[in-house]
Amino acid sequence: PKNPELDVFLVVVDNDAPTVTLDDPDSAVHGTVGLTTSASPDTTQVTFERSPAGAETWTAISVDSASPVTASVDTTLLADARYDLRASATDGSHVVMSNVVTTRADNTAPTASLIEPVAHATVGGSNVALEASAADTGSGIATVQYRIDGTPAGTVASAPWTLAWNASATPSGAHTIDAVVTDAAGNSTTTSGVPVTVDSTPPSVTLTDPGALLSGNVTLHATSPDSDTA
């Protein structure tokens, strides 16, 4: 008798798990944040997840199977806090976890006010002190940028938030000074403008001629448009 025909099955043996690495979005973020991975070519699907930092209670953010594998998370829907992020990848046979990255969701702007110079002060010269009071309960203050009539005059990146402003090149007259305070997540606050008067014209002085010949105690006189000096 003839041998019965045998069914032939084609199987694929896959002993190699995919690899996936989650890129760090930054130490502090705000608004909608993009997440990206570096995954091996045989990856068929990546699931992005988040958890309160250290809690190990993971919630899926999104699932993506297209290349490049990306996701976005709207941090305004989350409480301001630190979060762990990870991605799991599969090639259809294996599931592997990426590295865990930690970031702070911070959607609260810092508080700030300009404290130097005071309103309606007259300032001038090459070393006018600018100072702001700035505070942030989330990611911390990153920069304070001072502006004169909306034009940047200088930026400081560490406390105390002071800057020496050269007002010599600023035209004499009324001007407004404010500060833009930005935290590490990118939230910013602009202080109320402080009106000042800039006097960028140096004083002039004229010495009265005491005469060609002098003896004994002589009183010298000088005059200035700003004040009289004896």
PDB file of C-alpha atoms in Angstrom:
ATOM      1  CA  PRO A   1       0.000   0.000   0.000  1.00  0.00           C
ATOM      2  CA  LYS A   2       1.016   3.527  -0.631  1.00  0.00           C
ATOM      3  CA  ASN A   3       2.226   5.689   2.234  1.00  0.00           C
ATOM      4  CA  PRO A   4      -0.357   8.282   3.232  1.00  0.00           C
ATOM      5  CA  GLU A   5       0.564  11.850   2.374  1.00  0.00           C
ATOM      6  CA  LEU A   6       2.101  13.785   5.242  1.00  0.00           C
ATOM      7  CA  ASP A   7       1.028  17.317   6.112  1.00  0.00           C
ATOM      8  CA  VAL A   8       3.904  19.770   6.063  1.00  0.00           C
ATOM      9  CA  PHE A   9       3.907  22.771   8.395  1.00  0.00           C
ATOM     10  CA  LEU A  10       6.269  25.725   8.121  1.00  0.00           C
ATOM     11  CA  VAL A  11       7.301  27.146  11.473  1.00  0.00           C
ATOM     12  CA  VAL A  12       9.559  30.051  12.349  1.00  0.00           C
ATOM     13  CA  VAL A  13      11.768  29.699  15.344  1.00  0.00           C
ATOM     14  CA  ASP A  14      12.481  33.014  17.054  1.00  0.00           C
ATOM     15  CA  ASN A  15      14.866  32.871  19.949  1.00  0.00           C
ATOM     16  CA  ASP A  16      15.933  36.510  19.720  1.00  0.00           C
ATOM     17  CA  ALA A  17      13.932  38.997  21.775  1.00  0.00           C
ATOM     18  CA  PRO A  18      13.578  42.545  20.478  1.00  0.00           C
ATOM     19  CA  THR A  19      15.375  45.442  22.076  1.00  0.00           C
ATOM     20  CA  VAL A  20      13.871  48.784  23.005  1.00  0.00           C
ATOM     21  CA  THR A  21      15.254  51.926  24.619  1.00  0.00           C
ATOM     22  CA  LEU A  22      13.094  54.821  25.788  1.00  0.00           C
ATOM     23  CA  ASP A  23      14.597  58.230  25.132  1.00  0.00           C
ATOM     24  CA  ASP A  24      14.687  60.656  28.059  1.00  0.00           C
ATOM     25  CA  PRO A  25      12.163  63.489  27.467  1.00  0.00           C
ATOM     26  CA  ASP A  26      13.935  65.742  30.025  1.00  0.00           C
ATOM     27  CA  SER A  27      14.099  66.039  33.775  1.00  0.00           C
ATOM     28  CA  ALA A  28      11.073  68.361  33.843  1.00  0.00           C
ATOM     29  CA  VAL A  29       8.305  68.810  31.263  1.00  0.00           C
ATOM     30  CA  HIS A  30       5.052  70.682  30.730  1.00  0.00           C
ATOM     31  CA  GLY A  31       2.169  70.575  28.270  1.00  0.00           C
ATOM     32  CA  THR A  32       2.081  67.792  25.671  1.00  0.00           C
ATOM     33  CA  VAL A  33       5.329  65.843  25.610  1.00  0.00           C
ATOM     34  CA  GLY A  34       6.562  63.572  22.832  1.00  0.00           C
ATOM     35  CA  LEU A  35       8.041  60.173  23.706  1.00  0.00           C
ATOM     36  CA  THR A  36      10.322  58.244  21.351  1.00  0.00           C
ATOM     37  CA  THR A  37      12.049  54.878  21.407  1.00  0.00           C
ATOM     38  CA  SER A  38      14.900  53.143  19.683  1.00  0.00           C
ATOM     39  CA  ALA A  39      13.645  49.629  18.892  1.00  0.00           C
ATOM     40  CA  SER A  40      15.053  46.689  16.916  1.00  0.00           C
ATOM     41  CA  PRO A  41      13.711  46.207  13.359  1.00  0.00           C
ATOM     42  CA  ASP A  42      11.687  43.100  14.236  1.00  0.00           C
ATOM     43  CA  THR A  43       9.576  44.988  16.792  1.00  0.00           C
ATOM     44  CA  THR A  44       5.900  44.832  15.877  1.00  0.00           C
ATOM     45  CA  GLN A  45       4.368  46.860  18.696  1.00  0.00           C
ATOM     46  CA  VAL A  46       5.423  49.161  21.509  1.00  0.00           C
ATOM     47  CA  THR A  47       3.310  50.083  24.531  1.00  0.00           C
ATOM     48  CA  PHE A  48       4.168  53.255  26.444  1.00  0.00           C
ATOM     49  CA  GLU A  49       3.380  53.357  30.167  1.00  0.00           C
ATOM     50  CA  ARG A  50       3.621  55.745  33.118  1.00  0.00           C
ATOM     51  CA  SER A  51       3.610  55.356  36.887  1.00  0.00           C
ATOM     52  CA  PRO A  52       3.988  57.719  39.847  1.00  0.00           C
ATOM     53  CA  ALA A  53       7.709  57.711  40.562  1.00  0.00           C
ATOM     54  CA  GLY A  54       8.703  54.586  42.479  1.00  0.00           C
ATOM     55  CA  ALA A  55       5.144  53.253  42.782  1.00  0.00           C
ATOM     56  CA  GLU A  56       5.372  50.526  40.088  1.00  0.00           C
ATOM     57  CA  THR A  57       1.673  51.023  39.282  1.00  0.00           C
ATOM     58  CA  TRP A  58       1.781  51.260  35.513  1.00  0.00           C
ATOM     59  CA  THR A  59      -0.860  52.880  33.304  1.00  0.00           C
ATOM     60  CA  ALA A  60      -0.805  52.564  29.520  1.00  0.00           C
ATOM     61  CA  ILE A  61      -0.327  55.828  27.651  1.00  0.00           C
ATOM     62  CA  SER A  62      -0.605  54.556  24.076  1.00  0.00           C
ATOM     63  CA  VAL A  63       0.262  51.695  21.744  1.00  0.00           C
ATOM     64  CA  ASP A  64       2.115  52.217  18.475  1.00  0.00           C
ATOM     65  CA  SER A  65       3.117  49.820  15.730  1.00  0.00           C
ATOM     66  CA  ALA A  66       4.276  52.314  13.118  1.00  0.00           C
ATOM     67  CA  SER A  67       7.878  53.270  12.579  1.00  0.00           C
ATOM     68  CA  PRO A  68       9.285  55.437  14.071  1.00  0.00           C
ATOM     69  CA  VAL A  69       7.583  54.392  17.293  1.00  0.00           C
ATOM     70  CA  THR A  70       6.375  57.473  19.174  1.00  0.00           C
ATOM     71  CA  ALA A  71       3.759  58.581  21.661  1.00  0.00           C
ATOM     72  CA  SER A  72       2.602  61.786  23.297  1.00  0.00           C
ATOM     73  CA  VAL A  73       1.355  62.441  26.815  1.00  0.00           C
ATOM     74  CA  ASP A  74      -0.687  65.473  27.867  1.00  0.00           C
ATOM     75  CA  THR A  75       0.809  66.330  31.230  1.00  0.00           C
ATOM     76  CA  THR A  76      -1.878  68.937  31.900  1.00  0.00           C
ATOM     77  CA  LEU A  77      -4.194  65.998  32.656  1.00  0.00           C
ATOM     78  CA  LEU A  78      -1.830  64.804  35.394  1.00  0.00           C
ATOM     79  CA  ALA A  79      -1.096  66.183  38.826  1.00  0.00           C
ATOM     80  CA  ASP A  80       2.194  68.062  39.077  1.00  0.00           C
ATOM     81  CA  ALA A  81       4.552  65.343  40.329  1.00  0.00           C
ATOM     82  CA  ARG A  82       7.411  63.053  39.319  1.00  0.00           C
ATOM     83  CA  TYR A  83       6.597  60.118  37.042  1.00  0.00           C
ATOM     84  CA  ASP A  84       8.383  56.996  35.814  1.00  0.00           C
ATOM     85  CA  LEU A  85       8.055  56.190  32.111  1.00  0.00           C
ATOM     86  CA  ARG A  86       8.806  52.972  30.241  1.00  0.00           C
ATOM     87  CA  ALA A  87       8.001  51.122  27.033  1.00  0.00           C
ATOM     88  CA  SER A  88       7.350  47.435  26.388  1.00  0.00           C
ATOM     89  CA  ALA A  89       8.136  45.976  22.972  1.00  0.00           C
ATOM     90  CA  THR A  90       7.066  42.750  21.296  1.00  0.00           C
ATOM     91  CA  ASP A  91       8.083  40.970  18.118  1.00  0.00           C
ATOM     92  CA  GLY A  92       5.101  38.611  18.322  1.00  0.00           C
ATOM     93  CA  SER A  93       7.012  35.997  20.313  1.00  0.00           C
ATOM     94  CA  HIS A  94       8.679  37.937  23.107  1.00  0.00           C
ATOM     95  CA  VAL A  95       7.841  40.939  25.279  1.00  0.00           C
ATOM     96  CA  VAL A  96      10.657  43.030  26.711  1.00  0.00           C
ATOM     97  CA  MET A  97      10.723  46.151  28.865  1.00  0.00           C
ATOM     98  CA  SER A  98      12.762  49.248  28.163  1.00  0.00           C
ATOM     99  CA  ASN A  99      14.756  51.280  30.612  1.00  0.00           C
ATOM    100  CA  VAL A 100      12.778  53.456  33.028  1.00  0.00           C
ATOM    101  CA  VAL A 101      13.179  57.237  32.817  1.00  0.00           C
ATOM    102  CA  THR A 102      11.889  59.659  35.425  1.00  0.00           C
ATOM    103  CA  THR A 103      10.569  63.140  34.718  1.00  0.00           C
ATOM    104  CA  ARG A 104       8.651  65.796  36.580  1.00  0.00           C
ATOM    105  CA  ALA A 105       5.335  67.030  35.189  1.00  0.00           C
ATOM    106  CA  ASP A 106       5.176  70.720  36.065  1.00  0.00           C
ATOM    107  CA  ASN A 107       2.450  72.925  34.605  1.00  0.00           C
ATOM    108  CA  THR A 108       2.512  75.581  37.321  1.00  0.00           C
ATOM    109  CA  ALA A 109       4.210  78.870  36.472  1.00  0.00           C
ATOM    110  CA  PRO A 110       6.655  80.417  38.959  1.00  0.00           C
ATOM    111  CA  THR A 111       5.824  83.475  41.028  1.00  0.00           C
ATOM    112  CA  ALA A 112       7.943  86.584  40.609  1.00  0.00           C
ATOM    113  CA  SER A 113       8.167  90.300  41.164  1.00  0.00           C
ATOM    114  CA  LEU A 114      10.712  92.999  40.385  1.00  0.00           C
ATOM    115  CA  ILE A 115      12.142  94.517  43.548  1.00  0.00           C
ATOM    116  CA  GLU A 116      14.996  96.671  42.229  1.00  0.00           C
ATOM    117  CA  PRO A 117      14.805  99.382  41.048  1.00  0.00           C
ATOM    118  CA  VAL A 118      11.710 100.693  42.791  1.00  0.00           C
ATOM    119  CA  ALA A 119       8.925 102.346  40.841  1.00  0.00           C
ATOM    120  CA  HIS A 120       9.593 105.904  39.614  1.00  0.00           C
ATOM    121  CA  ALA A 121      13.289 105.755  40.518  1.00  0.00           C
ATOM    122  CA  THR A 122      15.784 107.764  38.473  1.00  0.00           C
ATOM    123  CA  VAL A 123      18.626 105.540  37.278  1.00  0.00           C
ATOM    124  CA  GLY A 124      21.648 105.864  35.041  1.00  0.00           C
ATOM    125  CA  GLY A 125      25.236 104.867  34.478  1.00  0.00           C
ATOM    126  CA  SER A 126      26.881 101.573  33.705  1.00  0.00           C
ATOM    127  CA  ASN A 127      25.981  99.627  36.830  1.00  0.00           C
ATOM    128  CA  VAL A 128      22.256  99.839  37.558  1.00  0.00           C
ATOM    129  CA  ALA A 129      21.201  97.014  39.882  1.00  0.00           C
ATOM    130  CA  LEU A 130      18.286  94.894  38.662  1.00  0.00           C
ATOM    131  CA  GLU A 131      16.865  92.348  41.097  1.00  0.00           C
ATOM    132  CA  ALA A 132      13.826  90.044  41.081  1.00  0.00           C
ATOM    133  CA  SER A 133      12.179  87.892  43.694  1.00  0.00           C
ATOM    134  CA  ALA A 134      11.395  84.495  42.133  1.00  0.00           C
ATOM    135  CA  ALA A 135      10.058  81.219  43.517  1.00  0.00           C
ATOM    136  CA  ASP A 136       8.865  77.896  42.094  1.00  0.00           C
ATOM    137  CA  THR A 137       7.542  74.895  44.030  1.00  0.00           C
ATOM    138  CA  GLY A 138       7.949  72.422  41.154  1.00  0.00           C
ATOM    139  CA  SER A 139      10.959  72.100  38.873  1.00  0.00           C
ATOM    140  CA  GLY A 140      12.708  75.223  40.189  1.00  0.00           C
ATOM    141  CA  ILE A 141      13.710  78.530  38.634  1.00  0.00           C
ATOM    142  CA  ALA A 142      15.939  78.168  35.574  1.00  0.00           C
ATOM    143  CA  THR A 143      16.437  81.718  34.283  1.00  0.00           C
ATOM    144  CA  VAL A 144      15.461  85.321  34.906  1.00  0.00           C
ATOM    145  CA  GLN A 145      15.575  87.602  31.877  1.00  0.00           C
ATOM    146  CA  TYR A 146      15.384  91.354  32.438  1.00  0.00           C
ATOM    147  CA  ARG A 147      13.818  93.570  29.791  1.00  0.00           C
ATOM    148  CA  ILE A 148      13.776  97.310  29.134  1.00  0.00           C
ATOM    149  CA  ASP A 149      10.633  98.342  27.251  1.00  0.00           C
ATOM    150  CA  GLY A 150      10.276  94.708  26.157  1.00  0.00           C
ATOM    151  CA  THR A 151      13.849  94.412  24.834  1.00  0.00           C
ATOM    152  CA  PRO A 152      16.098  91.868  26.629  1.00  0.00           C
ATOM    153  CA  ALA A 153      18.827  93.494  28.686  1.00  0.00           C
ATOM    154  CA  GLY A 154      20.421  90.330  30.112  1.00  0.00           C
ATOM    155  CA  THR A 155      19.683  86.921  31.612  1.00  0.00           C
ATOM    156  CA  VAL A 156      20.877  85.293  34.830  1.00  0.00           C
ATOM    157  CA  ALA A 157      20.716  81.549  35.508  1.00  0.00           C
ATOM    158  CA  SER A 158      21.462  81.284  39.214  1.00  0.00           C
ATOM    159  CA  ALA A 159      20.403  82.888  42.467  1.00  0.00           C
ATOM    160  CA  PRO A 160      20.605  85.606  43.604  1.00  0.00           C
ATOM    161  CA  TRP A 161      18.681  86.813  40.557  1.00  0.00           C
ATOM    162  CA  THR A 162      20.586  90.086  40.134  1.00  0.00           C
ATOM    163  CA  LEU A 163      21.990  91.783  37.058  1.00  0.00           C
ATOM    164  CA  ALA A 164      24.129  94.897  36.573  1.00  0.00           C
ATOM    165  CA  TRP A 165      22.511  96.821  33.710  1.00  0.00           C
ATOM    166  CA  ASN A 166      24.468  99.322  31.646  1.00  0.00           C
ATOM    167  CA  ALA A 167      21.931 102.116  31.195  1.00  0.00           C
ATOM    168  CA  SER A 168      24.415 104.468  29.550  1.00  0.00           C
ATOM    169  CA  ALA A 169      23.233 103.614  26.030  1.00  0.00           C
ATOM    170  CA  THR A 170      19.539 103.958  26.901  1.00  0.00           C
ATOM    171  CA  PRO A 171      18.007 107.295  25.915  1.00  0.00           C
ATOM    172  CA  SER A 172      17.132 109.582  28.788  1.00  0.00           C
ATOM    173  CA  GLY A 173      13.466 109.590  29.674  1.00  0.00           C
ATOM    174  CA  ALA A 174      10.681 107.306  30.870  1.00  0.00           C
ATOM    175  CA  HIS A 175      11.157 103.546  30.495  1.00  0.00           C
ATOM    176  CA  THR A 176       9.623 100.342  31.854  1.00  0.00           C
ATOM    177  CA  ILE A 177      11.577  97.440  33.344  1.00  0.00           C
ATOM    178  CA  ASP A 178      10.199  93.915  33.794  1.00  0.00           C
ATOM    179  CA  ALA A 179      11.508  90.366  34.148  1.00  0.00           C
ATOM    180  CA  VAL A 180      10.555  87.071  32.500  1.00  0.00           C
ATOM    181  CA  VAL A 181      11.045  84.230  34.988  1.00  0.00           C
ATOM    182  CA  THR A 182      11.175  80.679  33.575  1.00  0.00           C
ATOM    183  CA  ASP A 183      11.274  77.378  35.456  1.00  0.00           C
ATOM    184  CA  ALA A 184      13.087  74.187  34.438  1.00  0.00           C
ATOM    185  CA  ALA A 185       9.932  72.774  32.813  1.00  0.00           C
ATOM    186  CA  GLY A 186       9.519  75.799  30.556  1.00  0.00           C
ATOM    187  CA  ASN A 187       6.695  77.610  32.361  1.00  0.00           C
ATOM    188  CA  SER A 188       7.225  81.365  32.535  1.00  0.00           C
ATOM    189  CA  THR A 189       5.878  84.410  34.343  1.00  0.00           C
ATOM    190  CA  THR A 190       6.377  88.045  33.401  1.00  0.00           C
ATOM    191  CA  THR A 191       6.519  90.460  36.310  1.00  0.00           C
ATOM    192  CA  SER A 192       4.569  93.693  36.394  1.00  0.00           C
ATOM    193  CA  GLY A 193       6.425  96.504  34.672  1.00  0.00           C
ATOM    194  CA  VAL A 194       8.191  99.038  36.867  1.00  0.00           C
ATOM    195  CA  PRO A 195       8.344 102.605  35.510  1.00  0.00           C
ATOM    196  CA  VAL A 196      11.683 104.389  35.881  1.00  0.00           C
ATOM    197  CA  THR A 197      13.344 107.511  34.569  1.00  0.00           C
ATOM    198  CA  VAL A 198      16.690 107.011  32.883  1.00  0.00           C
ATOM    199  CA  ASP A 199      19.234 109.840  33.041  1.00  0.00           C
ATOM    200  CA  SER A 200      21.974 108.874  30.634  1.00  0.00           C
ATOM    201  CA  THR A 201      23.469 112.344  30.234  1.00  0.00           C
ATOM    202  CA  PRO A 202      26.590 112.805  32.392  1.00  0.00           C
ATOM    203  CA  PRO A 203      26.769 116.110  34.324  1.00  0.00           C
ATOM    204  CA  SER A 204      28.934 118.962  33.090  1.00  0.00           C
ATOM    205  CA  VAL A 205      30.933 121.275  35.320  1.00  0.00           C
ATOM    206  CA  THR A 206      32.624 124.605  34.697  1.00  0.00           C
ATOM    207  CA  LEU A 207      35.363 125.949  36.983  1.00  0.00           C
ATOM    208  CA  THR A 208      35.366 129.710  37.481  1.00  0.00           C
ATOM    209  CA  ASP A 209      38.762 131.200  36.703  1.00  0.00           C
ATOM    210  CA  PRO A 210      40.273 132.295  40.032  1.00  0.00           C
ATOM    211  CA  GLY A 211      42.821 134.529  38.320  1.00  0.00           C
ATOM    212  CA  ALA A 212      46.358 134.160  37.090  1.00  0.00           C
ATOM    213  CA  LEU A 213      48.095 134.940  40.410  1.00  0.00           C
ATOM    214  CA  LEU A 214      47.015 133.418  43.728  1.00  0.00           C
ATOM    215  CA  SER A 215      48.154 133.664  47.315  1.00  0.00           C
ATOM    216  CA  GLY A 216      46.865 132.572  50.690  1.00  0.00           C
ATOM    217  CA  ASN A 217      43.511 130.813  50.951  1.00  0.00           C
ATOM    218  CA  VAL A 218      41.584 130.969  47.694  1.00  0.00           C
ATOM    219  CA  THR A 219      37.957 129.921  47.275  1.00  0.00           C
ATOM    220  CA  LEU A 220      37.311 128.067  44.043  1.00  0.00           C
ATOM    221  CA  HIS A 221      33.873 128.050  42.443  1.00  0.00           C
ATOM    222  CA  ALA A 222      32.425 125.569  39.963  1.00  0.00           C
ATOM    223  CA  THR A 223      28.993 125.498  38.390  1.00  0.00           C
ATOM    224  CA  SER A 224      26.953 122.621  36.951  1.00  0.00           C
ATOM    225  CA  PRO A 225      23.507 122.559  35.310  1.00  0.00           C
ATOM    226  CA  ASP A 226      22.532 119.843  37.818  1.00  0.00           C
ATOM    227  CA  SER A 227      23.807 121.567  40.994  1.00  0.00           C
ATOM    228  CA  ASP A 228      25.983 124.399  42.206  1.00  0.00           C
ATOM    229  CA  THR A 229      29.206 123.361  43.891  1.00  0.00           C
ATOM    230  CA  ALA A 230      31.540 125.679  45.843  1.00  0.00           C
TER     231      ALA A 230
END
